[in-house]
Amino acid sequence: DTGVSQDPRHKITKRGQNVTFRCDPISEHNRLYWYRQTLGQGPEFLTYFQNEAQLEKSRLLSDRFSAERPKGSFSTLEIQRTEQGDSAMYLCASSSESDTQYFGPGTRLTVL
Amino acid sequence: AQSVSQHNHHVILSEAASLELGCNYSYGGTVNLFWYVQYPGQHLQLLLKYFSGDPLVKGIKGFEAEFIKSKFSFNLRKPSVQWSDTAEYFCAVLVGGFQKLVFGTGTRLLVSP
């Protein structure tokens, strides 16, 4: 049973650098989500794809953030000019039409 | 805006004690409700969910939750906890018409042996 996978699991970067994370959803799932989780908080929604179309973006997603899902399979989340406030766990989830979202292990970003 | 409140941030119990974690949401329309669990060092896993029908839903590992529409609540219960239930528990709502989960801040449960 292959679940949602994310790469890398940890990323340490210096302020101002660009970073890119990858998410591979469960293969038959057409919906893909990105969330961000900071210490002591629950995950917060960032963006949502249905197949390759990005259908919703949170106001949390500033202009420095961009997400793609070019072929409706894997997705990438890029953060440009990282800031210390971007340090968080970035979670990916996927679902089919059943509305149950299955989460990956996350990518922990530390911005120095 | 939709929100989810979890009243207990930290709970400490002894093994065999009963557990109830509170969850309230603010949304008047159709909601789908979830409890997720995150064991130490692991990713979020679905514990149980409510979409419709019987308001008392049963999940994995002996957990259950009751949806009370009039109280906007979806409390999680387990009659007898085990040390292995030590984890962080998140309540979440999927709002009708939208495709995002809104999470509470989580409850850290520590079960002492």
PDB file of C-alpha atoms in Angstrom, chain B:
ATOM      1  CA  ALA B   1     -14.721  32.097   8.565  1.00  0.00           C
ATOM      2  CA  GLN B   2     -14.971  28.480   9.515  1.00  0.00           C
ATOM      3  CA  SER B   3     -13.091  27.481  12.658  1.00  0.00           C
ATOM      4  CA  VAL B   4     -12.547  24.473  14.862  1.00  0.00           C
ATOM      5  CA  SER B   5     -11.935  24.669  18.599  1.00  0.00           C
ATOM      6  CA  GLN B   6     -10.300  21.969  20.645  1.00  0.00           C
ATOM      7  CA  HIS B   7     -10.701  22.760  24.296  1.00  0.00           C
ATOM      8  CA  ASN B   8      -7.941  20.673  25.772  1.00  0.00           C
ATOM      9  CA  HIS B   9      -4.411  21.397  24.617  1.00  0.00           C
ATOM     10  CA  HIS B  10      -2.742  18.845  26.871  1.00  0.00           C
ATOM     11  CA  VAL B  11      -4.288  15.819  28.548  1.00  0.00           C
ATOM     12  CA  ILE B  12      -2.502  13.407  30.844  1.00  0.00           C
ATOM     13  CA  LEU B  13      -4.163  10.113  31.737  1.00  0.00           C
ATOM     14  CA  SER B  14      -3.227   6.842  33.318  1.00  0.00           C
ATOM     15  CA  GLU B  15      -3.729   3.626  31.387  1.00  0.00           C
ATOM     16  CA  ALA B  16      -7.290   2.307  31.522  1.00  0.00           C
ATOM     17  CA  ALA B  17      -8.734   5.761  32.158  1.00  0.00           C
ATOM     18  CA  SER B  18     -11.545   6.980  29.947  1.00  0.00           C
ATOM     19  CA  LEU B  19     -10.904   9.697  27.384  1.00  0.00           C
ATOM     20  CA  GLU B  20     -13.047  12.446  25.967  1.00  0.00           C
ATOM     21  CA  LEU B  21     -11.580  15.182  23.789  1.00  0.00           C
ATOM     22  CA  GLY B  22     -13.780  18.106  22.923  1.00  0.00           C
ATOM     23  CA  CYS B  23     -14.198  19.572  19.459  1.00  0.00           C
ATOM     24  CA  ASN B  24     -16.528  22.372  18.381  1.00  0.00           C
ATOM     25  CA  TYR B  25     -16.796  23.887  14.935  1.00  0.00           C
ATOM     26  CA  SER B  26     -18.353  27.049  13.640  1.00  0.00           C
ATOM     27  CA  TYR B  27     -20.237  26.527  10.406  1.00  0.00           C
ATOM     28  CA  GLY B  28     -23.956  26.316   9.861  1.00  0.00           C
ATOM     29  CA  GLY B  29     -24.050  24.308   6.666  1.00  0.00           C
ATOM     30  CA  THR B  30     -23.324  20.727   5.749  1.00  0.00           C
ATOM     31  CA  VAL B  31     -20.077  19.542   7.252  1.00  0.00           C
ATOM     32  CA  ASN B  32     -17.937  16.472   7.071  1.00  0.00           C
ATOM     33  CA  LEU B  33     -16.010  15.893  10.298  1.00  0.00           C
ATOM     34  CA  PHE B  34     -12.775  14.099  10.974  1.00  0.00           C
ATOM     35  CA  TRP B  35     -10.416  13.141  13.733  1.00  0.00           C
ATOM     36  CA  TYR B  36      -6.812  12.634  12.761  1.00  0.00           C
ATOM     37  CA  VAL B  37      -4.047  11.290  14.995  1.00  0.00           C
ATOM     38  CA  GLN B  38      -0.329  11.892  14.830  1.00  0.00           C
ATOM     39  CA  TYR B  39       1.789   9.401  16.760  1.00  0.00           C
ATOM     40  CA  PRO B  40       5.302  10.491  17.735  1.00  0.00           C
ATOM     41  CA  GLY B  41       7.502  10.600  14.653  1.00  0.00           C
ATOM     42  CA  GLN B  42       4.701   9.605  12.307  1.00  0.00           C
ATOM     43  CA  HIS B  43       2.459  11.418   9.881  1.00  0.00           C
ATOM     44  CA  LEU B  44      -1.185  12.345  10.282  1.00  0.00           C
ATOM     45  CA  GLN B  45      -3.496   9.345  10.088  1.00  0.00           C
ATOM     46  CA  LEU B  46      -7.240   9.205   9.854  1.00  0.00           C
ATOM     47  CA  LEU B  47      -8.845   7.992  13.073  1.00  0.00           C
ATOM     48  CA  LEU B  48     -12.497   8.307  12.087  1.00  0.00           C
ATOM     49  CA  LYS B  49     -14.876  10.420  10.044  1.00  0.00           C
ATOM     50  CA  TYR B  50     -18.490  11.497   9.888  1.00  0.00           C
ATOM     51  CA  PHE B  51     -20.201  12.286   6.609  1.00  0.00           C
ATOM     52  CA  SER B  52     -23.854  11.483   7.278  1.00  0.00           C
ATOM     53  CA  GLY B  53     -26.130   8.926   8.904  1.00  0.00           C
ATOM     54  CA  ASP B  54     -25.585   7.540  12.398  1.00  0.00           C
ATOM     55  CA  PRO B  55     -24.107  10.390  14.459  1.00  0.00           C
ATOM     56  CA  LEU B  56     -22.095   7.929  16.530  1.00  0.00           C
ATOM     57  CA  VAL B  57     -19.146   6.829  14.448  1.00  0.00           C
ATOM     58  CA  LYS B  58     -16.570   4.231  15.311  1.00  0.00           C
ATOM     59  CA  GLY B  59     -12.976   4.410  14.226  1.00  0.00           C
ATOM     60  CA  ILE B  60      -9.814   2.439  14.568  1.00  0.00           C
ATOM     61  CA  LYS B  61      -8.270   1.294  17.840  1.00  0.00           C
ATOM     62  CA  GLY B  62     -11.497   1.521  19.834  1.00  0.00           C
ATOM     63  CA  PHE B  63     -12.102   5.233  19.296  1.00  0.00           C
ATOM     64  CA  GLU B  64     -15.534   6.670  18.648  1.00  0.00           C
ATOM     65  CA  ALA B  65     -16.984  10.134  18.176  1.00  0.00           C
ATOM     66  CA  GLU B  66     -20.441  11.597  18.418  1.00  0.00           C
ATOM     67  CA  PHE B  67     -21.737  14.306  16.116  1.00  0.00           C
ATOM     68  CA  ILE B  68     -24.208  16.577  17.903  1.00  0.00           C
ATOM     69  CA  LYS B  69     -25.481  19.039  15.327  1.00  0.00           C
ATOM     70  CA  SER B  70     -27.305  21.260  17.824  1.00  0.00           C
ATOM     71  CA  LYS B  71     -24.099  21.763  19.769  1.00  0.00           C
ATOM     72  CA  PHE B  72     -21.788  21.986  16.739  1.00  0.00           C
ATOM     73  CA  SER B  73     -19.688  19.344  18.456  1.00  0.00           C
ATOM     74  CA  PHE B  74     -17.819  16.210  17.458  1.00  0.00           C
ATOM     75  CA  ASN B  75     -16.196  14.875  20.616  1.00  0.00           C
ATOM     76  CA  LEU B  76     -13.783  11.969  20.560  1.00  0.00           C
ATOM     77  CA  ARG B  77     -14.067   9.196  23.135  1.00  0.00           C
ATOM     78  CA  LYS B  78     -12.357   6.013  24.182  1.00  0.00           C
ATOM     79  CA  PRO B  79     -13.477   4.018  27.224  1.00  0.00           C
ATOM     80  CA  SER B  80     -10.029   2.766  28.213  1.00  0.00           C
ATOM     81  CA  VAL B  81      -6.809   4.313  26.923  1.00  0.00           C
ATOM     82  CA  GLN B  82      -3.513   2.540  26.438  1.00  0.00           C
ATOM     83  CA  TRP B  83       0.052   3.793  26.610  1.00  0.00           C
ATOM     84  CA  SER B  84       0.190   3.422  22.813  1.00  0.00           C
ATOM     85  CA  ASP B  85      -2.537   6.075  22.474  1.00  0.00           C
ATOM     86  CA  THR B  86       0.021   8.736  23.377  1.00  0.00           C
ATOM     87  CA  ALA B  87      -0.196  11.076  20.399  1.00  0.00           C
ATOM     88  CA  GLU B  88      -1.533  14.394  19.170  1.00  0.00           C
ATOM     89  CA  TYR B  89      -5.160  14.420  18.098  1.00  0.00           C
ATOM     90  CA  PHE B  90      -6.624  16.853  15.593  1.00  0.00           C
ATOM     91  CA  CYS B  91     -10.260  17.551  14.882  1.00  0.00           C
ATOM     92  CA  ALA B  92     -11.034  18.874  11.400  1.00  0.00           C
ATOM     93  CA  VAL B  93     -14.009  19.946   9.333  1.00  0.00           C
ATOM     94  CA  LEU B  94     -14.385  19.763   5.557  1.00  0.00           C
ATOM     95  CA  VAL B  95     -16.804  22.509   4.690  1.00  0.00           C
ATOM     96  CA  GLY B  96     -19.423  21.747   2.073  1.00  0.00           C
ATOM     97  CA  GLY B  97     -18.613  23.296  -1.294  1.00  0.00           C
ATOM     98  CA  PHE B  98     -14.960  23.801  -0.417  1.00  0.00           C
ATOM     99  CA  GLN B  99     -12.171  21.284  -0.616  1.00  0.00           C
ATOM    100  CA  LYS B 100     -10.055  22.252   2.335  1.00  0.00           C
ATOM    101  CA  LEU B 101      -9.842  20.862   5.822  1.00  0.00           C
ATOM    102  CA  VAL B 102      -9.975  23.331   8.670  1.00  0.00           C
ATOM    103  CA  PHE B 103      -8.120  21.932  11.677  1.00  0.00           C
ATOM    104  CA  GLY B 104      -8.211  22.641  15.366  1.00  0.00           C
ATOM    105  CA  THR B 105      -5.000  23.369  17.214  1.00  0.00           C
ATOM    106  CA  GLY B 106      -4.690  19.785  18.423  1.00  0.00           C
ATOM    107  CA  THR B 107      -4.671  18.014  21.771  1.00  0.00           C
ATOM    108  CA  ARG B 108      -1.535  16.320  23.046  1.00  0.00           C
ATOM    109  CA  LEU B 109      -2.451  13.178  24.950  1.00  0.00           C
ATOM    110  CA  LEU B 110       0.064  11.526  27.241  1.00  0.00           C
ATOM    111  CA  VAL B 111      -0.880   8.170  28.689  1.00  0.00           C
ATOM    112  CA  SER B 112       1.271   7.019  31.550  1.00  0.00           C
ATOM    113  CA  PRO B 113       1.727   3.273  32.029  1.00  0.00           C
TER     114      PRO B 113
END
